[in-house]
XYZ file of C-alpha atoms in Angstrom:
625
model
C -24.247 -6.774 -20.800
C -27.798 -7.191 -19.252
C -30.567 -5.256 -20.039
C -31.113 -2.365 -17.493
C -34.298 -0.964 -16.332
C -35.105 2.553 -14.557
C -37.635 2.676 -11.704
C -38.859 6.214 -12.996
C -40.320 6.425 -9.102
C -36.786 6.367 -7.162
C -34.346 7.072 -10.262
C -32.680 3.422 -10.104
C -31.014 1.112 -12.088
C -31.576 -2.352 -12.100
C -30.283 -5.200 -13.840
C -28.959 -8.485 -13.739
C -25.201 -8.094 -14.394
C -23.009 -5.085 -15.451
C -19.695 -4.461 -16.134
C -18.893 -1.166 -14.153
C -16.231 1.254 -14.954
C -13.755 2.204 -11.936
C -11.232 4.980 -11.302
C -9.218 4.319 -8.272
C -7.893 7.446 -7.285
C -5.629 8.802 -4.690
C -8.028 11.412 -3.274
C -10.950 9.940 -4.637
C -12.416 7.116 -6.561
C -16.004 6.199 -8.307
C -17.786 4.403 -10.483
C -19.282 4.943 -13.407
C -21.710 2.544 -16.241
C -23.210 3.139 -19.426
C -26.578 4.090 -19.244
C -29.042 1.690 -21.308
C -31.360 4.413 -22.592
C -29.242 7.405 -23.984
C -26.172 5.037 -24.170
C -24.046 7.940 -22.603
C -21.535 6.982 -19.843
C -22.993 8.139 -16.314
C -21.089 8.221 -12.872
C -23.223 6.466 -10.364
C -24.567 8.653 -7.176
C -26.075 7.456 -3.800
C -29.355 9.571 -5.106
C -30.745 9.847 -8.031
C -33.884 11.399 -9.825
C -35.000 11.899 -12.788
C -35.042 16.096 -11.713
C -31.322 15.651 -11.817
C -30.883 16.435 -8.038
C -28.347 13.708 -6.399
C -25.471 13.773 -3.672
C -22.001 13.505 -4.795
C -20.367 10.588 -6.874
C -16.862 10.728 -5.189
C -15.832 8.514 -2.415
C -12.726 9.846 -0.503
C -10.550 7.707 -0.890
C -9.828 7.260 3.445
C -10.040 4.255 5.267
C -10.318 3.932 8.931
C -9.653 1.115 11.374
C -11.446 0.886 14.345
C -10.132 -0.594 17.607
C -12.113 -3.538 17.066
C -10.691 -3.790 13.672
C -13.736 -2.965 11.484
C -13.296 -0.923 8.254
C -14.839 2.003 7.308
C -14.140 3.718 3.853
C -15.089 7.425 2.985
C -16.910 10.204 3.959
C -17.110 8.507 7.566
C -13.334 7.716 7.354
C -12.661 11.161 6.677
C -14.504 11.847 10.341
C -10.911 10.418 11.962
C -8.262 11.933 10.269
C -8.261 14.248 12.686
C -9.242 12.753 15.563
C -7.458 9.039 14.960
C -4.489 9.630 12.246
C -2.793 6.804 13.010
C -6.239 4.358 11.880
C -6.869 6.197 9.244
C -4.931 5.975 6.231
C -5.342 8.329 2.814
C -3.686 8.334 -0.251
C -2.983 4.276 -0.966
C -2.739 5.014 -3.846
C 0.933 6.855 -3.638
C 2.451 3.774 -2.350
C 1.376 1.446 -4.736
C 4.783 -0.968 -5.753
C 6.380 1.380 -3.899
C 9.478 0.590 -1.407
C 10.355 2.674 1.350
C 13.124 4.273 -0.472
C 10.822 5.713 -3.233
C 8.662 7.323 -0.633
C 11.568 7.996 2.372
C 11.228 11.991 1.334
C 7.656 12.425 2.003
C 7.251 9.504 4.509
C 6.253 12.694 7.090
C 3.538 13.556 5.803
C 1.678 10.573 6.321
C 0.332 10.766 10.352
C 0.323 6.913 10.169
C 3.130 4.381 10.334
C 4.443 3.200 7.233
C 7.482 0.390 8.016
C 11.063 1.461 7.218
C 13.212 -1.393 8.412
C 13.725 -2.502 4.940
C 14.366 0.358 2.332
C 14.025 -1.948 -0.827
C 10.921 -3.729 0.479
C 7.713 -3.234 -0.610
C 6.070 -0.464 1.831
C 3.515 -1.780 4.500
C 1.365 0.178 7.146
C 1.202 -0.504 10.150
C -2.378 -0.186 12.413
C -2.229 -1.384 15.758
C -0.832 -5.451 15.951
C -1.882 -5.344 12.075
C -0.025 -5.040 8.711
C -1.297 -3.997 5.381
C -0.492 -3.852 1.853
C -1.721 -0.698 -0.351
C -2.948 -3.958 -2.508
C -5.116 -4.821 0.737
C -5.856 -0.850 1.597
C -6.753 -0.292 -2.265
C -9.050 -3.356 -1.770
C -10.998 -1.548 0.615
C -11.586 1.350 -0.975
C -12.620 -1.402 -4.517
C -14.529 -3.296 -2.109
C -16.441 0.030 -0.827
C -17.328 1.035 -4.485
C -18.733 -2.918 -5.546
C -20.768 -2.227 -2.799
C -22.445 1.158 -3.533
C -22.905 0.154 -7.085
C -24.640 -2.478 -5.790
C -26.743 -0.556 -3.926
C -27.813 1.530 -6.361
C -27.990 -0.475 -9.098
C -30.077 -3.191 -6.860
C -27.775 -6.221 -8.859
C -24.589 -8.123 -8.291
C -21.806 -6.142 -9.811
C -18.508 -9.109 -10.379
C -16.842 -7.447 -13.474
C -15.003 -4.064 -13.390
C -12.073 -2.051 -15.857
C -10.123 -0.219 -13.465
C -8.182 2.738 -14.928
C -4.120 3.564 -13.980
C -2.613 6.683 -14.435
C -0.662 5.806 -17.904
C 2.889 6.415 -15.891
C 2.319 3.710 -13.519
C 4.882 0.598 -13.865
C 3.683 -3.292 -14.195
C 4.176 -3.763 -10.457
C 1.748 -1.093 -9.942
C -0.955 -2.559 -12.343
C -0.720 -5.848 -11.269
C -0.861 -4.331 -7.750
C -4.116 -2.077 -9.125
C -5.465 -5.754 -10.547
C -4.613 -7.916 -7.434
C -6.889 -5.371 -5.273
C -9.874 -5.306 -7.345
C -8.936 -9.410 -7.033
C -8.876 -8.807 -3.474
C -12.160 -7.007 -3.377
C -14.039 -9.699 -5.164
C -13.788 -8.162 -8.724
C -12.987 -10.149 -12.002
C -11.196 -7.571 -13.129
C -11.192 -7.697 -17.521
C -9.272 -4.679 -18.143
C -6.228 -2.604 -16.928
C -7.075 0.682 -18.775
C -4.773 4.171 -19.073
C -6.417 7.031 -17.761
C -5.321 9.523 -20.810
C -7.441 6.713 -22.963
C -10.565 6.128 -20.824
C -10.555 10.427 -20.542
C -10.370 10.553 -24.524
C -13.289 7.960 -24.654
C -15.555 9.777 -22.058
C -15.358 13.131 -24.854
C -16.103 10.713 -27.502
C -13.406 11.250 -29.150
C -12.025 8.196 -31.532
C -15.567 6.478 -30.850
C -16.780 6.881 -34.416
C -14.348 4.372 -37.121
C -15.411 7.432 -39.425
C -14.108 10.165 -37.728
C -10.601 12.043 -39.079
C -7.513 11.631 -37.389
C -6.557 13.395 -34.788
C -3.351 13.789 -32.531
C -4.505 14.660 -29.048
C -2.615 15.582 -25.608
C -3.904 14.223 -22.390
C -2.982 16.205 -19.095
C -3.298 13.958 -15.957
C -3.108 15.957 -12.735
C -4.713 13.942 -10.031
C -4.295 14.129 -6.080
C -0.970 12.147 -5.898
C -0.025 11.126 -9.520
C 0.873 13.030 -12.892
C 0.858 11.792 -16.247
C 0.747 13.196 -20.103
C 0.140 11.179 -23.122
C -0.095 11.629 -26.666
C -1.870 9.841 -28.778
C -2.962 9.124 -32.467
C -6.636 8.247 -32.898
C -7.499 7.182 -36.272
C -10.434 5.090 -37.303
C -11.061 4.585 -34.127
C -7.972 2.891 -33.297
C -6.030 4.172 -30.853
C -2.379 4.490 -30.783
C -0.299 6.101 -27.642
C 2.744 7.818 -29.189
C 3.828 8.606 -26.337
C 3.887 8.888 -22.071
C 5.680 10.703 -19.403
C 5.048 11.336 -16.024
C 5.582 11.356 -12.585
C 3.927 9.079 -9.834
C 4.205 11.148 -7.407
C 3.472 14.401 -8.371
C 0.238 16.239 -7.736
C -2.569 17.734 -5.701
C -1.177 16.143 -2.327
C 2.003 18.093 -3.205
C 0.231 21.829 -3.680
C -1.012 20.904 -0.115
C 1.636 20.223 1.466
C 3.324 23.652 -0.165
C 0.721 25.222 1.573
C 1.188 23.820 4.773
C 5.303 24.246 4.559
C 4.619 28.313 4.055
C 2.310 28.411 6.798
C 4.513 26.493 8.969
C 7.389 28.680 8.177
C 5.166 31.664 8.817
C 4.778 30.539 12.393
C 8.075 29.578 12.414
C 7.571 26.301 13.548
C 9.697 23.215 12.430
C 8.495 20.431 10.041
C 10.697 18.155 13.101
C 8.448 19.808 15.823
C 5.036 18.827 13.326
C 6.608 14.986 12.954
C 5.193 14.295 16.459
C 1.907 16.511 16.622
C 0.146 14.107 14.117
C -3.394 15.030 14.764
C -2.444 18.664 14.344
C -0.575 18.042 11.172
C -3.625 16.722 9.710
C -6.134 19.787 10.411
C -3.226 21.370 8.728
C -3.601 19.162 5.571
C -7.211 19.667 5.384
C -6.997 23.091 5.464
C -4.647 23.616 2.534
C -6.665 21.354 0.883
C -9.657 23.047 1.830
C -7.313 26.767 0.809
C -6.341 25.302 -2.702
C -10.065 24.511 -3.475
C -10.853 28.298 -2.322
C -8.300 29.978 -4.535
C -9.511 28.196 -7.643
C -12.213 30.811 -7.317
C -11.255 33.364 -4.712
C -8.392 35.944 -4.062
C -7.869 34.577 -0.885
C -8.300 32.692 2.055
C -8.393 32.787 5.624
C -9.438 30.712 8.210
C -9.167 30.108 12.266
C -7.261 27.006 13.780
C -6.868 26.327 17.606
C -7.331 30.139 17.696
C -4.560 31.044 15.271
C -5.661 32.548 11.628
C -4.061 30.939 8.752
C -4.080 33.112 5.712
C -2.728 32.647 1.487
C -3.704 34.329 -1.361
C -3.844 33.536 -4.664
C -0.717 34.895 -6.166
C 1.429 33.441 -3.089
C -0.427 30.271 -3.586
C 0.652 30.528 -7.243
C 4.193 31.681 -6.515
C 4.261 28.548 -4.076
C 2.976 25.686 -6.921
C 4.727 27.350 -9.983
C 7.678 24.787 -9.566
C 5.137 21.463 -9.386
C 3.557 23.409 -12.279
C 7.183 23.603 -14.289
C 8.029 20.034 -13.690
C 4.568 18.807 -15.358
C 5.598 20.528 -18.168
C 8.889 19.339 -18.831
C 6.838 15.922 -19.298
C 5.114 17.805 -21.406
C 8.325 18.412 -23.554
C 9.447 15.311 -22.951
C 6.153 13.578 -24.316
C 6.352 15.942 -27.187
C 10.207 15.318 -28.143
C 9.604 11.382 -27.759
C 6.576 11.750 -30.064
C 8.691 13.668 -32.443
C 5.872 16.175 -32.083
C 5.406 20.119 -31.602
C 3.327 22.260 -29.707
C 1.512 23.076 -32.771
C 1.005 19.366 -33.878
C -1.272 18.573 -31.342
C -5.168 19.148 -32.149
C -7.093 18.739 -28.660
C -5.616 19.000 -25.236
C -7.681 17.555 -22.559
C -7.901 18.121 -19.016
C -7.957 14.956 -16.323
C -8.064 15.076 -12.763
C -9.245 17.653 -9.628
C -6.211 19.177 -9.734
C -6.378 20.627 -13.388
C -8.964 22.720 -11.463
C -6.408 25.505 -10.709
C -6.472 28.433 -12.723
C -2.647 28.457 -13.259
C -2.404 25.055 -14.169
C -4.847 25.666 -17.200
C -3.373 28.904 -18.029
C -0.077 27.764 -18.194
C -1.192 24.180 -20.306
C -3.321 26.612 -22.522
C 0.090 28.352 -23.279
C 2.120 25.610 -23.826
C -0.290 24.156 -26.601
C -0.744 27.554 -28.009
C -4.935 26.402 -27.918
C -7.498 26.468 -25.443
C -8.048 23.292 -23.282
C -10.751 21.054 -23.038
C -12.065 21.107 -19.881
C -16.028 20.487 -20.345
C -16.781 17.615 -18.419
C -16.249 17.133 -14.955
C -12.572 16.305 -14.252
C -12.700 14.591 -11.479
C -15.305 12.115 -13.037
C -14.336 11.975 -16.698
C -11.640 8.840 -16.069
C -14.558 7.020 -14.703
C -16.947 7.886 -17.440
C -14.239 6.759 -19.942
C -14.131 3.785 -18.009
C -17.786 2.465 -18.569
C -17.184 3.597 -22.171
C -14.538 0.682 -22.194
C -16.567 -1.708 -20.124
C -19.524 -1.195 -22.656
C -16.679 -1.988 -25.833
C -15.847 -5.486 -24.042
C -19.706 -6.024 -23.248
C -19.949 -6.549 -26.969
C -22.318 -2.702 -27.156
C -20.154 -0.985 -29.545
C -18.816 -2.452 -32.853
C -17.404 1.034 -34.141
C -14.237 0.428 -32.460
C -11.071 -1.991 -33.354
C -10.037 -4.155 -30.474
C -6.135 -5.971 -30.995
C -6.618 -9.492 -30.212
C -5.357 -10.308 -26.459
C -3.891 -13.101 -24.308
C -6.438 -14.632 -22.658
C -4.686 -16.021 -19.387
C -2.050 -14.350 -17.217
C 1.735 -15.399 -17.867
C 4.253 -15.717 -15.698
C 6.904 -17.738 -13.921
C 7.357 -19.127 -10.311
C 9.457 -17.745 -7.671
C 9.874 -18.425 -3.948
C 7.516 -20.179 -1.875
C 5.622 -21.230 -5.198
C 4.525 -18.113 -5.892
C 2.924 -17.328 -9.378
C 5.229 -14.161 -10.765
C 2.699 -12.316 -13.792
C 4.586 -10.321 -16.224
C 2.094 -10.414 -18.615
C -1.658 -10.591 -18.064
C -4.666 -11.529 -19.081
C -5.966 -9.004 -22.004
C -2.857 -7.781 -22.584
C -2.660 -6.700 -25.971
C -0.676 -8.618 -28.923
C 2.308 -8.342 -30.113
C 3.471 -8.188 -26.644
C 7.106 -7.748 -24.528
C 7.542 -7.303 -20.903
C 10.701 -8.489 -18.517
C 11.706 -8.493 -15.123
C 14.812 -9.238 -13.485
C 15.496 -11.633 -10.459
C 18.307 -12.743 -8.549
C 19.594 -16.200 -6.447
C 19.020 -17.018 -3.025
C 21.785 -18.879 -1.946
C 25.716 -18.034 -1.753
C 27.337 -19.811 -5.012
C 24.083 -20.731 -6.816
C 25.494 -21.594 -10.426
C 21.875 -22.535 -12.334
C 18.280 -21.301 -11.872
C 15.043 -23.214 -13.145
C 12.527 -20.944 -14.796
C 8.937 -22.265 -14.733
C 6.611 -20.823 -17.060
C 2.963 -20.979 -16.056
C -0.579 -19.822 -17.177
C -3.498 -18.762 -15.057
C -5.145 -16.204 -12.664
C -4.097 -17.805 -9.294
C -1.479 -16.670 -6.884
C -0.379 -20.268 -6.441
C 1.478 -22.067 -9.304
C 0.177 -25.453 -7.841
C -3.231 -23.922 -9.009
C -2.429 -22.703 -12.652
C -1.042 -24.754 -15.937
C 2.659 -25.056 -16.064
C 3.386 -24.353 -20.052
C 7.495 -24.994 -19.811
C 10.144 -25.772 -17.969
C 14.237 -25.127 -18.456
C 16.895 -24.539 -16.224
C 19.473 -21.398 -16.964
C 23.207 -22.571 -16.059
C 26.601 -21.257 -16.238
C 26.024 -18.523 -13.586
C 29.110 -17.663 -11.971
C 29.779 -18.164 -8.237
C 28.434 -14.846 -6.546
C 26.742 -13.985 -3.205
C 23.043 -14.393 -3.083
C 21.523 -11.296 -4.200
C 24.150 -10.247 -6.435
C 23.535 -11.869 -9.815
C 20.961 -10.149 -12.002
C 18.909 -12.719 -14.261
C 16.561 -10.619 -16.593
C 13.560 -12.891 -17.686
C 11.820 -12.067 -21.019
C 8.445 -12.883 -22.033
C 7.714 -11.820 -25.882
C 4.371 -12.843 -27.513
C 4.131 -12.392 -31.658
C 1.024 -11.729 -33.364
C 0.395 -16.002 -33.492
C -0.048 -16.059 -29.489
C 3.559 -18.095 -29.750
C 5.393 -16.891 -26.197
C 8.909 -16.990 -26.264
C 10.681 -17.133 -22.926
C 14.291 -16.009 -22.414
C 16.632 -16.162 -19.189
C 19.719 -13.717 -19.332
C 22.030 -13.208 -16.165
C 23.223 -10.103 -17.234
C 26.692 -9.781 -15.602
C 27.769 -12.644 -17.440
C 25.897 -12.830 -20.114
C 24.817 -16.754 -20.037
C 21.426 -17.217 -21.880
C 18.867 -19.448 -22.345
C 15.657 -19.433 -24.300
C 12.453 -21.824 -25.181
C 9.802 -21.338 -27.224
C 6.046 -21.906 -25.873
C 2.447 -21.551 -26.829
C 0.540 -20.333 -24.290
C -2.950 -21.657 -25.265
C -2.041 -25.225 -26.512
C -4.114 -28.062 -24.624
C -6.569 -25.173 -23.220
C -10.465 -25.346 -24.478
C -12.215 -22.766 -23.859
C -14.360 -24.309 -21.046
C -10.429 -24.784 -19.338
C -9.941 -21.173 -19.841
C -13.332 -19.953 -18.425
C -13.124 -22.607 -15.523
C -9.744 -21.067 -14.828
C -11.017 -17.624 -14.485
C -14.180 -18.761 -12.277
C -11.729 -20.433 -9.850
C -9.845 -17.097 -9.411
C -12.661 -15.428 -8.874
C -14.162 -17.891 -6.423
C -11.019 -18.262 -4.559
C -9.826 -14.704 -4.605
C -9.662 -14.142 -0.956
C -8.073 -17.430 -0.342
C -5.512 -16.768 -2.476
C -4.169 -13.488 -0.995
C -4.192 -14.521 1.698
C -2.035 -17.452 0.743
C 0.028 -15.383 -1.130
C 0.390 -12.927 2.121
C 1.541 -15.867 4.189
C 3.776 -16.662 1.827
C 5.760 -13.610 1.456
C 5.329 -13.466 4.952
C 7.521 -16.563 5.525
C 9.914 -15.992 2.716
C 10.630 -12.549 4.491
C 10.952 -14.284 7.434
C 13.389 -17.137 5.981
C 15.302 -14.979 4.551
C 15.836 -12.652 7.539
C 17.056 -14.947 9.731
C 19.426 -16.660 7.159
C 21.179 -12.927 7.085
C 20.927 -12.284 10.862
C 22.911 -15.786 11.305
C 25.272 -14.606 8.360
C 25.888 -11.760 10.167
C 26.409 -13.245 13.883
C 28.684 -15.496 12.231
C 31.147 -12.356 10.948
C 30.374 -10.067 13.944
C 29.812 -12.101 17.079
C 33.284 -10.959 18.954
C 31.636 -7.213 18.294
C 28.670 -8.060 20.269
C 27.884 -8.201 24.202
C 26.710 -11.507 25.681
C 23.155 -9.452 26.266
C 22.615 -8.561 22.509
C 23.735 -12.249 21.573
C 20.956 -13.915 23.714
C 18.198 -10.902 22.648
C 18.623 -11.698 19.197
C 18.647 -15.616 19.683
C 15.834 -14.974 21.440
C 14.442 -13.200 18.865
C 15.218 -15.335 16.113
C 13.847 -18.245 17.786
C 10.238 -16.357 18.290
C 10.419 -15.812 14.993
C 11.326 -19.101 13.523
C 8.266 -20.702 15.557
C 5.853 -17.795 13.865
C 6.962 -19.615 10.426
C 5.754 -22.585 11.005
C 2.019 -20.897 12.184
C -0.800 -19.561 9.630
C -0.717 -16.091 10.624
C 1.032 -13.218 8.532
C 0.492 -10.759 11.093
C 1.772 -12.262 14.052
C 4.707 -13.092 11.276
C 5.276 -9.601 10.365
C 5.007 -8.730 14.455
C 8.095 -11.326 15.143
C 10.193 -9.646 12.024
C 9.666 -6.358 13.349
C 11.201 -7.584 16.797
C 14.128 -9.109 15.424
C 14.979 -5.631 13.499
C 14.088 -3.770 16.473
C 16.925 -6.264 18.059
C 19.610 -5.481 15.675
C 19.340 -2.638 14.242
C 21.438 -0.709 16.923
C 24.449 -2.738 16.749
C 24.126 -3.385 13.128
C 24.751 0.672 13.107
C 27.522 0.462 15.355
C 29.283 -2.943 13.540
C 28.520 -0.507 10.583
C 30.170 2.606 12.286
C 33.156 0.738 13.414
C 33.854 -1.044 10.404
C 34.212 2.163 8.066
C 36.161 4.059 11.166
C 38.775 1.464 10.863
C 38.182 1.482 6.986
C 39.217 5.283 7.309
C 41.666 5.026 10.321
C 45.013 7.308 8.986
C 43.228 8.582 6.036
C 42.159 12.131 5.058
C 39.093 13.122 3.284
């Protein structure tokens, strides 16, 4: 890492190049660096002096679309929730590698438009004629953040560890690591927030210090984790993890909201189409769950009604969010064969440990007082910068495992590079994914292996090649082949194909960094840097079309089956339709794409219900339930 200098006059950094830490969070996100002089991690602010005045280091994590399609992220985002719900989108974070189905349940509280036509997809939003990711939303928010510590720091900032709640699955790190990609950040490190929070106390920082066992409680606006772990000499060793993605502050608010909606006597239905009142709503709860950390009660005025909670309701209201937390905390415990009593430190992570309950009733579980002395909403970040400062080469008391140094993965549809396990991941290392054919009767599938940091195979090093056959004849979609990636402690990657119904296998043995120099592997990583935005956007178009493809090859399935069921009027709509949407293939836009899909569901949906209806009326025709 660069050396820094402080302008003693205005209180900023400066310095050629840092590695920042980042926590991405669903209510708010910041940054954080070591600082060069007392070599204590510090969370960057918009001011700062050397009296110790400065404004806030959170960012809400909000971002608003204008009509003219600019961006704006934070405090001025927040401005619109009220006034323009449907452009301005919080919590991102809650559908990251989500699919509608995970989220279905809560998809009312969110005043904008999340797409539904496809329960199993990936979730998009919809603003206006546009379509976004949470990769692309989270990017944003990254992209916001690279830019204030810019500002403040007066220096390029390219190289960032992000931090994850420890619950969250590989689709949601790699999403987490494809937005910071997005944003213009290299990335180094995918870090678990119960870790980076033990760093920021200093805990397991000194090779010298004894062992401990410590408990990490992870309440945060829309996600809920607890970890155990064993730190000795500095090395640290996660036990164990359990948790709940989406579990947390968002849902004490909306608790809040549902009792004073019932007090009014008013219908969550009726709220469904009042979204700018909905959100005032939101605010306030938030704004009465804040007040009751402190206060008795609260009360305040709203389009001229008074909305009032106290604390004990409040209390009464969150005690079953509060009770599911801990049973993770049992559930941590029992897979760490662990008691109560064998834990030495429990710290507190996130806004939402805040709440006097929450630390009353964690206190009482552990049968010891919790840790709460630095700021919870920034010690993630501040554990972050610890772990940017360890890869910076700045602190040689702790032991590192060695690491891959390139992304591995295989390719799927539309050339597609498919990580399952990336760069920096620590080895040993085992991670698998399952996949499935594309076309009716497909009896062999080739798996390409490839190594590199680009969304495009063509642009990464294919390492192996083999083809898995014997798969019995079954409709697309219904065979399940599992693909295993294991790395041993020699950096030898073993690759195995199993379709899992059957129970045909194939397996090949590769080494990932054989024909690489190290100039190959730090080209590799400039190039994904460099080409970042290109990429995503490649990759966007791409699962664009393949959505696209594979849509119509159903809706033709389908009219093939079902065509006598239709009227002549529905027939041409959706050949109408489908041709729209086969010409948007063969342009470069993914919205305009997406747009075209939309229509054609829009199209068929209502007599796919019916076809539906009618098929399991004559299914039931003379039977009794």
């Amino acid at each position: 890492m660069a050396k820094i200098g402080i302008n003693i006059a205005t209180g900023s950094l400066q310095q050629d190049e840092i590695i920042v830490g980042i926590d991405l969070g669903t209510t708010n996100s910041l940054v954080a660096i070591m600082h060069p002089d007392t070599r204590q991690p510090l969370a960057l602010k918009d001011v700062m002096s050397t009296t110790g005045t400065s404004s806030r280091s959170l960012v809400p994590s909000v971002i608003y679309f204008d009509e003219s399609g600019q961006v704006v992220v934070g405090d001025e985002a927040m401005k619109h929730l009220v006034t323009d719900p449907s452009r301005t989108i919080f919590s991102a974070k809650r559908l990251m590698g989500k699919s509608y189905k995970d989220i279905r349940d809560h998809a009312s509280y969110y005043a904008y438009k999340i797409i539904d036509d496809d329960a199993d997809r990936l979730v998009k939003v919809q603003v206006g004629d546009r379509f976004y990711s949470p990769v692309e939303l989270s990017s944003f928010i990254l992209k916001e953040l690279k830019l204030r510590a810019e500002h403040i720091l007066k220096t390029p900032v390219n190289k960032a560890v992000i931090t994850v709640p420890a619950y969250f699955n590989d689709a949601q790190r790699q999403a987490t690591r494809d937005a910071g990609k997005l944003a213009g950040l290299d990335v180094l490190r995918i870090i678990n927030e119960p870790t980076a929070a033990s760093l920021a106390y200093g805990i397991g920082t000194k090779t010298n210090e004894e062992d401990q066992i410590i408990a990490v409680y992870d309440l945060g606006g829309g996600t809920f984790d607890v970890s155990v772990l064993r730190i000795a000499g500095g090395v640290f060793d996660v036990l164990s993890t359990h948790g709940d993605t989406y579990l947390g502050g968002d849902d004490a608010d909306r608790a809040i909201v549902d009792y004073w909606l019932r007090q009014a006597g008013v219908s969550k239905d009726d709220m469904e189409v009042q979204s700018n009142l909905a959100q005032s709503l939101r605010l306030a709860a938030e704004q009465a769950k804040k007040h009751l950390s402190g206060n008795d009660s609260f009360s305040m005025t709203l389009n001229g009604d008074t909305l009032q909670i106290d604390r004990a309701t409040f209390e009464q209201l969150i005690t079953p969010l509060v009770e599911r937390t801990m049973q993770s905390c049992r559930q941590a415990l029992k897979d760490a064969g662990l008691k109560p009593a064998d834990i030495d430190t429990v710290l507190m992570v996130g806004g939402s440990t805040r709440i006097p309950l929450i630390k009353k009733t964690v206190s009482a579980f552990f049968g010891k007082p919790v840790h709460d002395t630095l700021d919870p909403d920034e010690v993630v970040a501040l554990g972050a910068a610890v772990q940017a400062d360890i890869l910076a080469g700045n602190n040689r008391e702790m032991l590192l495992l060695d690491i891959t140094a390139l992304s591995l993965g295989i390719e799927t549809a539309g050339g597609l590079m498919d990580v399952l396990i990336p760069r920096n991941s620590k080895i040993p290392s085992r991670a698998s994914r399952q996949y499935t054919t594309q076309i009716d009767g497909q009896s062999g599938m080739r798996i390409s292996v490839y190594q590199g940091e680009r969304d495009l195979v063509k642009d990464n090093r294919k390492l192996a090649e083999f083809n898995l056959t014997g798969i019995p004849g079954m409709p697309a979609g219904l065979p399940k082949v599992e693909i295993g990636f294991m790395i041993n402690a020699d950096g030898i990657l073993t690759v195995t194909a199993k379709e899992l119904r059957s129970g045909v296998e194939q397996q090949i043995e590769v080494q990932p960094q054989y024909g690489l120099t190290d100039e190959q592997v730090e080209q590799m990583l400039m190039d994904s840097i460099t080409h970042a935005r290109d990429d995503m956007s490649a990759r966007a178009l791409t699962e664009a079309r393949t959505e696209g493809e594979q849509l119509l090859k159903t809706t033709e399935r389908f009219l093939q089956k079902n065509a006598d069921m239709l009227t002549q009027e529905e027939l041409l709509q959706t050949a109408s339709a489908m041709q729209v949407l086969q010409l948007s293939l063969t342009m470069t836009d993914k919205d305009l794409i997406q747009q075209k899909i939309e229509a054609l569901n829009e199209v068929s949906r209502p007599y796919a219900e019916r076809v539906m209806d009618e098929a399991v009326a004559h299914a039931m025709k003379g039977k009794t339930i």
